[in-house]
Short mmCIF file of N, CA and C in Angstrom, two decimals:
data_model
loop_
_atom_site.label_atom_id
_atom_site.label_comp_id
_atom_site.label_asym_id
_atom_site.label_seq_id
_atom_site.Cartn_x
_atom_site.Cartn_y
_atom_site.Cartn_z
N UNK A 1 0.82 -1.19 0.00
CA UNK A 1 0.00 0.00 0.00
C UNK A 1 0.87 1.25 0.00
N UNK A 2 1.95 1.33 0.59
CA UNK A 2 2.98 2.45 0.64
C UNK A 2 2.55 3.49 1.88
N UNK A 3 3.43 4.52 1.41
CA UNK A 3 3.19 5.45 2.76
C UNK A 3 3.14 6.88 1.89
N UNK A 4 2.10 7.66 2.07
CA UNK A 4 1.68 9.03 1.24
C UNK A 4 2.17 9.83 1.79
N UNK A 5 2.81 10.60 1.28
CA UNK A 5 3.17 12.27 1.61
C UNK A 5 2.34 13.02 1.38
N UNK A 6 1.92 13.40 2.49
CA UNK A 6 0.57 14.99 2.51
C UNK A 6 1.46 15.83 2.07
N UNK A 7 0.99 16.81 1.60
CA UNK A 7 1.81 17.76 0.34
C UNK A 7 0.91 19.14 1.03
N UNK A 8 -0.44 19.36 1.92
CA UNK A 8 -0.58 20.38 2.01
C UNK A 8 -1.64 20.22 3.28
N UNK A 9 -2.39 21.39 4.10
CA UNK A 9 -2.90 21.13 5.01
C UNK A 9 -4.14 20.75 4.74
N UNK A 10 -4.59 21.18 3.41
CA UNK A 10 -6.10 20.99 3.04
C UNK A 10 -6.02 19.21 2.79
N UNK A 11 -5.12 18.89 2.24
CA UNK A 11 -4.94 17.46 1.92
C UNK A 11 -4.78 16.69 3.50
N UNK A 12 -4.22 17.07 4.45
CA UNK A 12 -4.25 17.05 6.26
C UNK A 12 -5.56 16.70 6.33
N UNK A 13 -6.27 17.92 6.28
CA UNK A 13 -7.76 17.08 6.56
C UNK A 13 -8.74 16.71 5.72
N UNK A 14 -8.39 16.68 4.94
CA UNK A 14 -9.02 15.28 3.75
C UNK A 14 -8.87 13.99 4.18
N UNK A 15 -7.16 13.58 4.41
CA UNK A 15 -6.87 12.48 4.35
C UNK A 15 -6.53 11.78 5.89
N UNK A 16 -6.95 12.69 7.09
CA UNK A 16 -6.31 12.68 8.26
C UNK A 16 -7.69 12.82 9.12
N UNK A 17 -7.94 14.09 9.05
CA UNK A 17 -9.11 14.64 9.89
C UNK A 17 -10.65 14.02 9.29
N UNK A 18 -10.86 14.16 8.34
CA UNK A 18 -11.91 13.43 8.28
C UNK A 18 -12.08 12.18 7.42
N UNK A 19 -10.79 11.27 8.03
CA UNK A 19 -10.79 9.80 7.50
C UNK A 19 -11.65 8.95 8.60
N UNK A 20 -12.44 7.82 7.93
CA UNK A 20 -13.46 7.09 9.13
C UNK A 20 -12.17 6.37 9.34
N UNK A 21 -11.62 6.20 8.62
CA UNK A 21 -10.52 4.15 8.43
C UNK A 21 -9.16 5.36 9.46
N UNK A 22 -8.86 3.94 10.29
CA UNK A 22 -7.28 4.07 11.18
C UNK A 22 -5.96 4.50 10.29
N UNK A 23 -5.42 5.50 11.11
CA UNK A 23 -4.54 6.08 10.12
C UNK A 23 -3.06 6.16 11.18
N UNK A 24 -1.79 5.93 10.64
CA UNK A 24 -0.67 6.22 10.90
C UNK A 24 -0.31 7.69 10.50
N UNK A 25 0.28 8.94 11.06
CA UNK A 25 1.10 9.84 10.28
C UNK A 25 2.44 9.87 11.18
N UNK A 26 3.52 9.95 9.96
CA UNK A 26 5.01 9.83 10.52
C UNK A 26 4.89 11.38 10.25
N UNK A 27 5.76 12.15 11.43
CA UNK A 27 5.71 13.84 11.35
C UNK A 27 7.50 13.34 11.08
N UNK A 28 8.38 13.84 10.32
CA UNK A 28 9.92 13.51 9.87
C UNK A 28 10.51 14.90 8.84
N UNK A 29 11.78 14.57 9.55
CA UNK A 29 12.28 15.86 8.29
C UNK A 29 13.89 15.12 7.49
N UNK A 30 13.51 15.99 6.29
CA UNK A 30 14.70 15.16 5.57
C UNK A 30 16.01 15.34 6.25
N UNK A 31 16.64 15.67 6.77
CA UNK A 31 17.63 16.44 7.23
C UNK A 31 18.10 14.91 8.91
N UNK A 32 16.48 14.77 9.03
CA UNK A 32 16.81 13.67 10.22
C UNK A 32 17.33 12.40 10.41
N UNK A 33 18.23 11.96 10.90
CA UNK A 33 19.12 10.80 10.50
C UNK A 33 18.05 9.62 11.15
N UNK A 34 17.12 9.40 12.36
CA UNK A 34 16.48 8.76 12.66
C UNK A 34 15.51 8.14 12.14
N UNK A 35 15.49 9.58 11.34
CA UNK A 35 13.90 9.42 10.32
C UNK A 35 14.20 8.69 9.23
N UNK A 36 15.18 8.95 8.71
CA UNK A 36 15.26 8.22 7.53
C UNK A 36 16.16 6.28 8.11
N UNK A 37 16.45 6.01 9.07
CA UNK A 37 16.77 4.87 9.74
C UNK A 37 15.04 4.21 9.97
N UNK A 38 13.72 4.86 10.38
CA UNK A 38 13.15 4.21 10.44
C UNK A 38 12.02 3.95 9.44
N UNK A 39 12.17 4.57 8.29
CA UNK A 39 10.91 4.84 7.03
C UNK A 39 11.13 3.56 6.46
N UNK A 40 12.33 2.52 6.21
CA UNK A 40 11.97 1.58 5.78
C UNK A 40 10.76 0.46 6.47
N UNK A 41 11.23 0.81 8.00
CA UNK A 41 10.27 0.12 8.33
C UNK A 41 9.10 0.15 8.48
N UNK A 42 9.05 1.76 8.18
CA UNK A 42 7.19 2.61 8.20
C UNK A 42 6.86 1.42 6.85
N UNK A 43 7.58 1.49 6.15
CA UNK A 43 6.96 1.37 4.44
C UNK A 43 6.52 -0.13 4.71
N UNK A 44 7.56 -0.72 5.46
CA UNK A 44 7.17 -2.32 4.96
C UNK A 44 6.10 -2.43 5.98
N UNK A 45 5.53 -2.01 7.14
CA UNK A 45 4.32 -1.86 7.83
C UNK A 45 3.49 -1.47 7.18
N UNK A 46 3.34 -0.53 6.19
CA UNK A 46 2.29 0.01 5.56
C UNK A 46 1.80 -0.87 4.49
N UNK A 47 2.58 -1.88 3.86
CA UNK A 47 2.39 -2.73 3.30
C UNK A 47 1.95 -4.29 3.27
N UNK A 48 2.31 -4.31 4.78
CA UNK A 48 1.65 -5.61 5.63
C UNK A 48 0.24 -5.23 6.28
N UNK A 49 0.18 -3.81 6.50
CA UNK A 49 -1.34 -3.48 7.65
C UNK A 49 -1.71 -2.65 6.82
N UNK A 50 -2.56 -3.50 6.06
CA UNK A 50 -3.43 -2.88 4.90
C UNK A 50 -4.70 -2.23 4.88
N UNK A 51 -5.29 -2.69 6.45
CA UNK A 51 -6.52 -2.15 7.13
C UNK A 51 -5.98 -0.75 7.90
N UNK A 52 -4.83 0.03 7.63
CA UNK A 52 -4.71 1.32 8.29
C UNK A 52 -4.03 2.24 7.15
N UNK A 53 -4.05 3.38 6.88
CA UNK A 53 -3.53 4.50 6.14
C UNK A 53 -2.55 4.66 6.97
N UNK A 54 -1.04 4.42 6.02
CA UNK A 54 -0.24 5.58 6.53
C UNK A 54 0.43 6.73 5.39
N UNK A 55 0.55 7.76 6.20
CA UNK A 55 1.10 8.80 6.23
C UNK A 55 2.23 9.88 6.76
N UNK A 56 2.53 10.72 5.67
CA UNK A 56 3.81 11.27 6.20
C UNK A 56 3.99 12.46 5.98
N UNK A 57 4.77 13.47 7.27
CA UNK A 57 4.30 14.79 7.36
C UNK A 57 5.64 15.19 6.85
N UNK A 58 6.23 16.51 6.27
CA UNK A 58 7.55 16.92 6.34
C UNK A 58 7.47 18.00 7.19
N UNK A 59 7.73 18.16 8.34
CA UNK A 59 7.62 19.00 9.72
C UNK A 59 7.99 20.51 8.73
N UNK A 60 8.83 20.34 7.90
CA UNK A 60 9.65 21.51 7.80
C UNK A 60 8.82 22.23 6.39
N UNK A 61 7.99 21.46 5.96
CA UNK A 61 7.30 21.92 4.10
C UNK A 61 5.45 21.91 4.63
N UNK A 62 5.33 21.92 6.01
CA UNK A 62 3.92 21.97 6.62
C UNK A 62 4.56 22.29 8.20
N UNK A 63 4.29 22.98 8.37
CA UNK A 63 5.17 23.37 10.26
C UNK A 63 3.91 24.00 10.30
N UNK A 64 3.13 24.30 9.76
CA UNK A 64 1.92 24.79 10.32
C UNK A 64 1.07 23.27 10.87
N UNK A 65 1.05 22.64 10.52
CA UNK A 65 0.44 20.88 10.53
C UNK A 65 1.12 20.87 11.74
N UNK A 66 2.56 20.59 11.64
CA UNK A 66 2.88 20.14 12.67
C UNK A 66 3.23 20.84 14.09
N UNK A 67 2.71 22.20 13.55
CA UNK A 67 2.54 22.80 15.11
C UNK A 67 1.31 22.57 15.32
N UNK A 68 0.03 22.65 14.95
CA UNK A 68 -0.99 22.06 15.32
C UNK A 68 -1.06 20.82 16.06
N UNK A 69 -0.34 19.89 15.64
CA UNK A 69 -0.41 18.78 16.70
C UNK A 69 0.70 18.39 17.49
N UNK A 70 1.52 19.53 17.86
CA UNK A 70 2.27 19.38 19.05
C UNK A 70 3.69 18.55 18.68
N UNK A 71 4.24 19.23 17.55
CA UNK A 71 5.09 18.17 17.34
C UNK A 71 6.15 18.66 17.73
N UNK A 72 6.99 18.30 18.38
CA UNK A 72 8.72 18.89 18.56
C UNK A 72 9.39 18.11 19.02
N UNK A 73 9.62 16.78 18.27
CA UNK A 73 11.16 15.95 18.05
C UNK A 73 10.48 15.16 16.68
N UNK A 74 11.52 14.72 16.01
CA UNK A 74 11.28 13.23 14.69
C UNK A 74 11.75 12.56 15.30
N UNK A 75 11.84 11.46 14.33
CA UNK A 75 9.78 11.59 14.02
C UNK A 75 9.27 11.36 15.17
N UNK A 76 8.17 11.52 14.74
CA UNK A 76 6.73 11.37 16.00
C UNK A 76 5.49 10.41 15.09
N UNK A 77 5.21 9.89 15.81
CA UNK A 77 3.98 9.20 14.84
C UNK A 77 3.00 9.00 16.02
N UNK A 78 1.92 9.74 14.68
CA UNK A 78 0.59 10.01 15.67
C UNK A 78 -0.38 9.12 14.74
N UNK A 79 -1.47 9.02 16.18
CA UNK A 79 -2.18 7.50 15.63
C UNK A 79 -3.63 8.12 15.76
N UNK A 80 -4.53 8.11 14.42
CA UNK A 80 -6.17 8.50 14.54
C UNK A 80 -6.69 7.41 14.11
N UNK A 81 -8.10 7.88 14.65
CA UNK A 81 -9.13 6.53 14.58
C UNK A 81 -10.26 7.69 14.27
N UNK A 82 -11.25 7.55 13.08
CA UNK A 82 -12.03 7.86 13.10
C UNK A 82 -11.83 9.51 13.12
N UNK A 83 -10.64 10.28 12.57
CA UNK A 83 -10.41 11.55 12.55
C UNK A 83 -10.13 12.12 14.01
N UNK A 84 -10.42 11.18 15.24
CA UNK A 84 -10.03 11.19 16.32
C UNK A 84 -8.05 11.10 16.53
N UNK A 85 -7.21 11.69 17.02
CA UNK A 85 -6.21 11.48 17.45
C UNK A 85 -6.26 10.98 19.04
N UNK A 86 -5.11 9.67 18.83
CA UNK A 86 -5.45 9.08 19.82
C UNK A 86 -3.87 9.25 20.81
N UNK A 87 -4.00 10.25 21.61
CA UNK A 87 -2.73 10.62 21.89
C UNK A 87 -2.28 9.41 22.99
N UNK A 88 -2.31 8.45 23.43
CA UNK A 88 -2.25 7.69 24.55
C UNK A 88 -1.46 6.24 23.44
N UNK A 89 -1.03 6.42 22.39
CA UNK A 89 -0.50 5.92 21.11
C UNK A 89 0.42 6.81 20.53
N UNK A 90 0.61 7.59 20.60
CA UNK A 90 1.59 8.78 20.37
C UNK A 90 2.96 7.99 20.67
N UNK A 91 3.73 7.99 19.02
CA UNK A 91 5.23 7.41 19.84
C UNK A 91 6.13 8.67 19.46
N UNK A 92 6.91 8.56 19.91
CA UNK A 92 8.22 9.88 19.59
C UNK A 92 9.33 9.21 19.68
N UNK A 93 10.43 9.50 18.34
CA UNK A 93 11.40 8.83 18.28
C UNK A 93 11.76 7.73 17.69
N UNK A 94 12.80 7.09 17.15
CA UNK A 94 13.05 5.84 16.33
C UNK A 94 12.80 4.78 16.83
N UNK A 95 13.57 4.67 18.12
CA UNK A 95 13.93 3.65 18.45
C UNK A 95 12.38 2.98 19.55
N UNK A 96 12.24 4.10 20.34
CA UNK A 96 11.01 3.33 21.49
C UNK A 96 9.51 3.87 20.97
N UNK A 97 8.86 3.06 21.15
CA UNK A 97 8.70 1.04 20.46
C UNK A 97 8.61 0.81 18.75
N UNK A 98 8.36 1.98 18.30
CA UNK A 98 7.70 1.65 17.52
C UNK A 98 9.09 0.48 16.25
N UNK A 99 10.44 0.40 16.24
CA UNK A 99 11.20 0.20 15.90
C UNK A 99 11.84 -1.25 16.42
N UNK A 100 11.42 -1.74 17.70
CA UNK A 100 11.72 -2.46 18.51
C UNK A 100 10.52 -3.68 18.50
N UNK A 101 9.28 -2.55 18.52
CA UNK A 101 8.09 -3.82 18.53
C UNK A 101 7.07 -3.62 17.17
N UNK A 102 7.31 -3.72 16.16
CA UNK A 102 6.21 -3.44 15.29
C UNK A 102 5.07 -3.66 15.20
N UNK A 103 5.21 -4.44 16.30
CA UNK A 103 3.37 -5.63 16.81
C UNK A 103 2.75 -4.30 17.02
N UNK A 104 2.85 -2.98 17.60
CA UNK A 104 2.35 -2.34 18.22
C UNK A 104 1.37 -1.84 16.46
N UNK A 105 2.08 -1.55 15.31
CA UNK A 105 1.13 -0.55 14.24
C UNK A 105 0.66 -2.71 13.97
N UNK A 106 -0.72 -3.00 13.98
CA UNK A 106 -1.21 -4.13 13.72
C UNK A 106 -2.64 -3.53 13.88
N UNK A 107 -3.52 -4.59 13.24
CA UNK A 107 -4.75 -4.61 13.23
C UNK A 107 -5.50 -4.78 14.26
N UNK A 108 -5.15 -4.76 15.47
CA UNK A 108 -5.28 -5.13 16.80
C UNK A 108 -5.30 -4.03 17.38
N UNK A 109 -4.32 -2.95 17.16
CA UNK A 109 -3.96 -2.27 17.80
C UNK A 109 -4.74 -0.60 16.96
N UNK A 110 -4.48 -0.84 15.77
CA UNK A 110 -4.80 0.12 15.05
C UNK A 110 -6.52 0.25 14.07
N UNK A 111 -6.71 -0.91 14.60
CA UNK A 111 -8.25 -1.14 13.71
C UNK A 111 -9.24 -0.94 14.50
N UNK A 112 -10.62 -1.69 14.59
CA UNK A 112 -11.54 -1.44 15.12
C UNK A 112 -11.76 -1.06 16.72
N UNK A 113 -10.64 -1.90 17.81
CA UNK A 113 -10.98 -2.21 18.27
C UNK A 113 -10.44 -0.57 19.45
N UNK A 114 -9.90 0.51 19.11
CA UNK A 114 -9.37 1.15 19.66
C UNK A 114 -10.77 2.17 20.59
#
């Protein structure tokens, strides 16, 4: 399925804010060495958990986006359900968990049942 680059804020809430279906967004900037250490593994998640949208912010080509949702470290990946953000899923950073446990972006975790 891949992982989409939002390109603008109106496209934010098109594809973010008023999505019914579970959505991933990676907030990352090119410049970040973490970020780009963990996008392979965004991609191959996005391609196994086919029941969730993911997405990807460039903090630095939308900083209006990502001051709206509180972003200040890369990446950050924020988790909605239903155009709901579900901050209690909020990971920040490469390494903890989301890099360590991938079980966590699953259909279990990210689908109906949130």
């Amino acid at each position: 399925m891949g992982v989409t680059k939002i390109e603008s804020a109106q496209q934010w809430k098109e594809l973010v804010e008023d999505s019914t279906e579970p959505v991933v967004v990676d907030f990352f900037a090119t410049w970040c060495g973490p970020c780009k250490a963990v996008s392979p593994l965004v991609e191959k998640l996005s391609d196994s958990v086919t029941s969730v949208k993911f997405y990807k912010v460039d903090v630095d080509e939308l900083s209006d986006v990502a001051a709206n949702n509180g972003i200040s470290a890369m990446p950050t990946f924020l988790f909605y359900k239903d155009g709901q953000k579900r901050d209690d899923l909020t990971v920040r950073g490469a390494n903890p968990p989301l890099s360590r446990r991938p079980s966590l972006i699953s259909p279990h975790k990210l689908g109906y049942e949130w």
